[in-house]
mmCIF file of N, CA and C in Angstrom:
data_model
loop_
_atom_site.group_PDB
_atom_site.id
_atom_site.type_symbol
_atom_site.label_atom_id
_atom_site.label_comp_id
_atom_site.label_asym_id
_atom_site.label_seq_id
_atom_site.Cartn_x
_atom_site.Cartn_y
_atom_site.Cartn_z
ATOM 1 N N UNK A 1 108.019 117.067 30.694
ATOM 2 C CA UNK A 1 107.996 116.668 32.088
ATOM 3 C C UNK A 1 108.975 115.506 32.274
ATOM 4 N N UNK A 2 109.667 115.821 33.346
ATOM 5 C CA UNK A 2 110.630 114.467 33.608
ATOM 6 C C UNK A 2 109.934 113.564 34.569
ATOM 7 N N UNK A 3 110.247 112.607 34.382
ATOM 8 C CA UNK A 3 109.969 111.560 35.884
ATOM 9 C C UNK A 3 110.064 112.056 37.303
ATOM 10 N N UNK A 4 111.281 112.942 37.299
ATOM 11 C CA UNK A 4 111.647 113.671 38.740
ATOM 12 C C UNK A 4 110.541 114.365 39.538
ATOM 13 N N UNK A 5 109.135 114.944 38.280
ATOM 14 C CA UNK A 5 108.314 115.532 38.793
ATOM 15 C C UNK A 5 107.541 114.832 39.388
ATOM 16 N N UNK A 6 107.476 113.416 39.163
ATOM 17 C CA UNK A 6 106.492 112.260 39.603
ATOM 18 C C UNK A 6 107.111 111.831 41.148
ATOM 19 N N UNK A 7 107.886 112.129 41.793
ATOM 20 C CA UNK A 7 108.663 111.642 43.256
ATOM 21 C C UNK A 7 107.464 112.070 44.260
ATOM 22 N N UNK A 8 107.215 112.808 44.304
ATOM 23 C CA UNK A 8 105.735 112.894 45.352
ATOM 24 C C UNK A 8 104.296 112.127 44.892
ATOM 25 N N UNK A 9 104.400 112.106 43.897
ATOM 26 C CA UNK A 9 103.506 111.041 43.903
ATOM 27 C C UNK A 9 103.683 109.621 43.834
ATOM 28 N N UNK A 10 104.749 109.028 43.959
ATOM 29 C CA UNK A 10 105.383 107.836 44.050
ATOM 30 C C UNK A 10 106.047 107.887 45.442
ATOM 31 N N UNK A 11 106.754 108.542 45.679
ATOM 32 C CA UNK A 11 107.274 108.693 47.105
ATOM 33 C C UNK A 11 107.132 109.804 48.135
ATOM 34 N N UNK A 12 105.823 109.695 48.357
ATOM 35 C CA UNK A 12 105.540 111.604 48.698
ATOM 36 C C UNK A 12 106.014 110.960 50.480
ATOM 37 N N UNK A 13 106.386 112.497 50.852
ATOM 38 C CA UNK A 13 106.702 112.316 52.383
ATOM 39 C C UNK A 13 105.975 112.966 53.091
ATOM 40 N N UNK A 14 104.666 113.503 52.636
ATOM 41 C CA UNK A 14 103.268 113.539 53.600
ATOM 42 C C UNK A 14 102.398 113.446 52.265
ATOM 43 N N UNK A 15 101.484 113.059 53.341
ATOM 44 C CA UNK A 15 99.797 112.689 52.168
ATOM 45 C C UNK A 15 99.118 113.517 53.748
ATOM 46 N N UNK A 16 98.231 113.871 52.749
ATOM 47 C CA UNK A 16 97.177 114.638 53.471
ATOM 48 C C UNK A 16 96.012 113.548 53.256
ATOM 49 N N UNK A 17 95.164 113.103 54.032
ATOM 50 C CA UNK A 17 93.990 111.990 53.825
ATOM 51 C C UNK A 17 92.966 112.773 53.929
ATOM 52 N N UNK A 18 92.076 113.142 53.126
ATOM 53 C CA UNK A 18 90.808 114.448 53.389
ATOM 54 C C UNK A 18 89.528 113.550 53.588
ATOM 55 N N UNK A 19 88.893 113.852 55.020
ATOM 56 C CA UNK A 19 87.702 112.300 54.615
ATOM 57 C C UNK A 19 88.472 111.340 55.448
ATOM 58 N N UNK A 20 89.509 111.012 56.171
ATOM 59 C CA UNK A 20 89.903 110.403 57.079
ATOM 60 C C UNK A 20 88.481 110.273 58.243
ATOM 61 N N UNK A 21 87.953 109.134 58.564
ATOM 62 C CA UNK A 21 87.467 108.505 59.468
ATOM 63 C C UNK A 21 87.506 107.681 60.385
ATOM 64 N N UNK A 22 86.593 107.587 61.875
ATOM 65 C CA UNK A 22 86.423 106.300 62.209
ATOM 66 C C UNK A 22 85.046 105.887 62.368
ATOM 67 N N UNK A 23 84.244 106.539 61.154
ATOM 68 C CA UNK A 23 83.197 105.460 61.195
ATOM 69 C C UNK A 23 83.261 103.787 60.500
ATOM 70 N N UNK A 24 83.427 102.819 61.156
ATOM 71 C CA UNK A 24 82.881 101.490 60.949
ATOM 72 C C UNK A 24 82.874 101.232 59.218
ATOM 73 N N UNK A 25 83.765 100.737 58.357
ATOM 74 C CA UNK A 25 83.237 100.307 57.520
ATOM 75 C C UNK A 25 83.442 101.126 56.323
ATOM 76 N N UNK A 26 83.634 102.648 56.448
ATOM 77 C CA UNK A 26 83.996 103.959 56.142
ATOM 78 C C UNK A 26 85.140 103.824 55.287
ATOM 79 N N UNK A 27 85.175 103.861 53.904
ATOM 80 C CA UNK A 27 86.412 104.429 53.320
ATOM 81 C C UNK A 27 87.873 104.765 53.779
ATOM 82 N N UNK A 28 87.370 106.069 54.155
ATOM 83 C CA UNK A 28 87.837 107.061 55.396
ATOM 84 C C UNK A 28 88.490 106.407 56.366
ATOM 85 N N UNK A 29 88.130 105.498 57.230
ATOM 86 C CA UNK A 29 88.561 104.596 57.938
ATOM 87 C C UNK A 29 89.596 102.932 57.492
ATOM 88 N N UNK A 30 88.803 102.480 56.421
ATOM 89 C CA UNK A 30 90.085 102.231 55.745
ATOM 90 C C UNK A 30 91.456 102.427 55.068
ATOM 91 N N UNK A 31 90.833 103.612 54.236
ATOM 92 C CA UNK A 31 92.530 103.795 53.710
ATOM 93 C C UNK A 31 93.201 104.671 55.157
ATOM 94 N N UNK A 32 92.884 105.269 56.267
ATOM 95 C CA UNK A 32 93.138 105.673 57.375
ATOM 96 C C UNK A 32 94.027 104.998 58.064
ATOM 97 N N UNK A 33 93.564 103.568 58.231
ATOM 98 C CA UNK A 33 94.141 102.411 58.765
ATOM 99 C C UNK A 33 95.703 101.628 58.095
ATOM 100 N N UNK A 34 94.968 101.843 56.581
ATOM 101 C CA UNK A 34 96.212 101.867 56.131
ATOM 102 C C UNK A 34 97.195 102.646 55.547
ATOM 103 N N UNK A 35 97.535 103.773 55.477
ATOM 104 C CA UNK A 35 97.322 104.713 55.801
ATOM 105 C C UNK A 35 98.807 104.987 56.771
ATOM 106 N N UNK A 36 97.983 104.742 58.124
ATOM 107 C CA UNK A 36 98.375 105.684 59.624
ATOM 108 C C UNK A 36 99.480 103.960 59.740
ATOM 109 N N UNK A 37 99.098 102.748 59.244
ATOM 110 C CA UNK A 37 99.723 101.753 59.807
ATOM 111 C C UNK A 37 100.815 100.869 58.304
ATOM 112 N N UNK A 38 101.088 101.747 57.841
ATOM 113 C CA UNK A 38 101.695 101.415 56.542
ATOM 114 C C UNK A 38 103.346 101.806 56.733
ATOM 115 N N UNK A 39 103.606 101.678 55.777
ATOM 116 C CA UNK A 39 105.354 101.445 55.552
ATOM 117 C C UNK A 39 105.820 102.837 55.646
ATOM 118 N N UNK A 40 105.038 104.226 55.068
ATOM 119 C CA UNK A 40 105.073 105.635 54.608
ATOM 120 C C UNK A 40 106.706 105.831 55.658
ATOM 121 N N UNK A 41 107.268 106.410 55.395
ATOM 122 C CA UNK A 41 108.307 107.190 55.555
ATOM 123 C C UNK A 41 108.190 108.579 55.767
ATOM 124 N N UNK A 42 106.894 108.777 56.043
ATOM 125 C CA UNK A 42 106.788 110.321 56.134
ATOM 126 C C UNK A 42 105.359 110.434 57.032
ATOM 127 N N UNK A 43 104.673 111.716 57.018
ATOM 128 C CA UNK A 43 103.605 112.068 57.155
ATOM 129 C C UNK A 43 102.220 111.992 56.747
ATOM 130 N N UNK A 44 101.267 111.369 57.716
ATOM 131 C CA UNK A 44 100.041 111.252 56.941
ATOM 132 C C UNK A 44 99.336 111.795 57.868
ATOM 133 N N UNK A 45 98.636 113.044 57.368
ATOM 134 C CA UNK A 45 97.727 114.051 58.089
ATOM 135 C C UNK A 45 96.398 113.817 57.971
ATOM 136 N N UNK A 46 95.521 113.253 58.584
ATOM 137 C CA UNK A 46 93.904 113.003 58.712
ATOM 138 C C UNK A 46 93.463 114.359 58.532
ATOM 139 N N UNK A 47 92.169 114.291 57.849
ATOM 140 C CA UNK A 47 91.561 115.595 57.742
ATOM 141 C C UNK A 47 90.264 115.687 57.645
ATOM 142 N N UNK A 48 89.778 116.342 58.737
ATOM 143 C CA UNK A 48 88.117 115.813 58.777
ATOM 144 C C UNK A 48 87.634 116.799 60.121
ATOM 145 N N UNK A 49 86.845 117.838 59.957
ATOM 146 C CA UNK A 49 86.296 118.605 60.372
ATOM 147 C C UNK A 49 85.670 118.134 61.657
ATOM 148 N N UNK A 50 84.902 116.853 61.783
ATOM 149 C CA UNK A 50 84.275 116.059 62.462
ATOM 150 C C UNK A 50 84.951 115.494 63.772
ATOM 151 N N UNK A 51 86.072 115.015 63.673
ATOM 152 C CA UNK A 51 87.270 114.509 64.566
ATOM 153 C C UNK A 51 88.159 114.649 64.819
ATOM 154 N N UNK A 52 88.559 114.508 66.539
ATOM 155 C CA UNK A 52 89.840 115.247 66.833
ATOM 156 C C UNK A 52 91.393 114.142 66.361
ATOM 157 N N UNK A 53 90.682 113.087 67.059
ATOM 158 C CA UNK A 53 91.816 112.033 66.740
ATOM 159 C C UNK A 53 91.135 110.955 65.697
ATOM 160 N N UNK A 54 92.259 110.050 65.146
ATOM 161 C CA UNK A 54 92.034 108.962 64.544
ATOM 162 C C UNK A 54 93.270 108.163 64.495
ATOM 163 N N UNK A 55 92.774 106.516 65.183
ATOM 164 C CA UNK A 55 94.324 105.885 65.527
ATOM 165 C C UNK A 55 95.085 106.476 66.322
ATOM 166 N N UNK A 56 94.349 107.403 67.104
ATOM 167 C CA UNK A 56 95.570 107.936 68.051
ATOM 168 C C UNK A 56 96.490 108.987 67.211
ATOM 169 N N UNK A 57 96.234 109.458 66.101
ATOM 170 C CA UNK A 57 97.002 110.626 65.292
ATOM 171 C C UNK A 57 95.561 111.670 65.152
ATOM 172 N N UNK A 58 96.478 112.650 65.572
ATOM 173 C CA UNK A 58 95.875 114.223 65.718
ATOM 174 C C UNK A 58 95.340 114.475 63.939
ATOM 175 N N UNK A 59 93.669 114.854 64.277
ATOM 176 C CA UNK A 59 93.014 114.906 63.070
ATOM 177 C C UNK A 59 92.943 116.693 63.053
ATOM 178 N N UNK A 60 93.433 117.652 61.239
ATOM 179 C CA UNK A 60 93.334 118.811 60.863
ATOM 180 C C UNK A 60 91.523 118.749 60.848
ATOM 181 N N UNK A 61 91.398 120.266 61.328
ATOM 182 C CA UNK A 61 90.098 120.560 60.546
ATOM 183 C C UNK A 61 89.942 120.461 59.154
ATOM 184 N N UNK A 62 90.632 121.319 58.717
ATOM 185 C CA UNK A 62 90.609 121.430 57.335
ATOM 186 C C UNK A 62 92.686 121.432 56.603
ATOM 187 N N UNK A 63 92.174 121.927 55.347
ATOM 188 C CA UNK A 63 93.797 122.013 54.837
ATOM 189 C C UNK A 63 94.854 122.894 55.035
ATOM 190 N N UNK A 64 93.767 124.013 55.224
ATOM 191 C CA UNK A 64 94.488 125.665 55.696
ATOM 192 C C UNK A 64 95.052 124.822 57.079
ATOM 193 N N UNK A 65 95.272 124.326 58.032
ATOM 194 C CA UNK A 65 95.721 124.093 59.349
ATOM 195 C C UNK A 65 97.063 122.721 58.896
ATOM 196 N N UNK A 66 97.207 122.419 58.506
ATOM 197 C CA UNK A 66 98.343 121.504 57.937
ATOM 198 C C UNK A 66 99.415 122.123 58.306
ATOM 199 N N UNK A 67 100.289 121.387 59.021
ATOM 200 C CA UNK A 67 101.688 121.940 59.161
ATOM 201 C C UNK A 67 102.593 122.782 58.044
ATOM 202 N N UNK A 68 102.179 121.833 56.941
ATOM 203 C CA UNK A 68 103.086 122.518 55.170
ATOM 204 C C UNK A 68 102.115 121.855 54.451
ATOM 205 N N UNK A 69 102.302 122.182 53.268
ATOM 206 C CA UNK A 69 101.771 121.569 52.200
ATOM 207 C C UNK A 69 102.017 120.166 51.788
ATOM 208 N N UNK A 70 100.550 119.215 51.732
ATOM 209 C CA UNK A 70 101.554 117.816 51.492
ATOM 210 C C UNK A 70 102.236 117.604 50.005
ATOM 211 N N UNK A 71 102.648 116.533 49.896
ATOM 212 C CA UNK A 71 103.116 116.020 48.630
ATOM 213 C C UNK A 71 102.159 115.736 47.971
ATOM 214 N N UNK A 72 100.790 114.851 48.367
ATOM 215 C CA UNK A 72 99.882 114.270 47.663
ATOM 216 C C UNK A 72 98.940 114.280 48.569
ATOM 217 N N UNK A 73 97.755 114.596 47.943
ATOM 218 C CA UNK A 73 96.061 114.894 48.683
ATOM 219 C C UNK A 73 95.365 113.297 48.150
ATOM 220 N N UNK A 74 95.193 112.989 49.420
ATOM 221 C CA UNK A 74 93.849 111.789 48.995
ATOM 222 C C UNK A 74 92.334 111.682 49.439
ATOM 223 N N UNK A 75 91.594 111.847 48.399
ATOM 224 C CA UNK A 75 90.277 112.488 48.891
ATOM 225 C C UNK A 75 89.377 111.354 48.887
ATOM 226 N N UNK A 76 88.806 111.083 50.554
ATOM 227 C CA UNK A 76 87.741 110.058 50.591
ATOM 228 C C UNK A 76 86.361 110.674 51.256
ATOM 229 N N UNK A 77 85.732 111.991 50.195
ATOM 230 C CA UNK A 77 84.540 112.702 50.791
ATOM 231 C C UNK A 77 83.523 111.822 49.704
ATOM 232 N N UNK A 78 82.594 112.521 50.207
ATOM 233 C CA UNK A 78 80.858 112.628 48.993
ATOM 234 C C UNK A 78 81.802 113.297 47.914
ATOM 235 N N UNK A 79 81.410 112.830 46.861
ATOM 236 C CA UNK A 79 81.651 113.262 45.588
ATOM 237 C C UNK A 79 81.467 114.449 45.404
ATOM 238 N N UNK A 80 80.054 115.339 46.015
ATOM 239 C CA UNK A 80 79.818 116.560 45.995
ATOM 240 C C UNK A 80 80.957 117.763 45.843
ATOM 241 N N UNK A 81 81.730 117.198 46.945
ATOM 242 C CA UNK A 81 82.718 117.683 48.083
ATOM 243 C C UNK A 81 83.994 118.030 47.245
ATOM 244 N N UNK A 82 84.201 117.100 46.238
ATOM 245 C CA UNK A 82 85.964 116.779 45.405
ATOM 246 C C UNK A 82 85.908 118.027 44.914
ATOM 247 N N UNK A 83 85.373 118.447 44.227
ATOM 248 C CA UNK A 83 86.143 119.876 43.834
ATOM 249 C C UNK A 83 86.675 120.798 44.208
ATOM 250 N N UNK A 84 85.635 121.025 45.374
ATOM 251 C CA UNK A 84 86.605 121.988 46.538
ATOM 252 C C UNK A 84 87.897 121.882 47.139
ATOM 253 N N UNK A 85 87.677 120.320 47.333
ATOM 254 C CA UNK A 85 89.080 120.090 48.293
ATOM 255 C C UNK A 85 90.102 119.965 46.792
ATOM 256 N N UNK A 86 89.609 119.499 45.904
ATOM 257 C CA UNK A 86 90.770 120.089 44.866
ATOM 258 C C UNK A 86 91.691 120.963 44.761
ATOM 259 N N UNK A 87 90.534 121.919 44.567
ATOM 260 C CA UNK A 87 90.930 123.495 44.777
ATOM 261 C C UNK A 87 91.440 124.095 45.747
ATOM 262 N N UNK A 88 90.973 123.567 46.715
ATOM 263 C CA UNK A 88 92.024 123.422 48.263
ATOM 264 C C UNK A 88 93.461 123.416 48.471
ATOM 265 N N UNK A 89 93.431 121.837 47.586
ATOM 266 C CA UNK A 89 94.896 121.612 47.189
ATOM 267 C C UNK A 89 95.394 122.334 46.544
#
């Protein structure tokens, strides 16, 4: 493996946020915040079945609805939950 394969995960130009929230206090809502209000150079897609918006950026139901595939998935569900959206990815 070269380093070259590591550019999306060091410089990915969408992250998918799975578990994106705005409940209060929420994970989800933090890394969201930072996140949606960060330096990124690219795309960060909220994803959360529950909500339409967050920060004023249009929230996916799920992953199947994503414009493309992101560079890097960041998962802030119930633990239950991670495997699926793994496998998702």
């Amino acid at each position: 493996m070269t380093i070259r394969n590591l550019d999306a995960l060091f410089r990915p130009t969408s992250i998918a946020l799975i578990g994106a929230s705005n409940q209060r206090g929420s994970i989800g809502t933090i890394l969201a915040a930072n996140l949606l209000t960060g330096p990124l150079k690219g795309h960060v897609w909220p994803v959360n079945p529950r909500h339409r918006r967050i920060r004023g950026t249009k929230v996916y139901r799920d992953l199947d609805r994503l414009p493309q595939a992101p560079d890097l998935g960041v998962i802030c569900t119930p633990p239950g939950a991670v495997p699926g959206v793994v496998a998702d990815l």
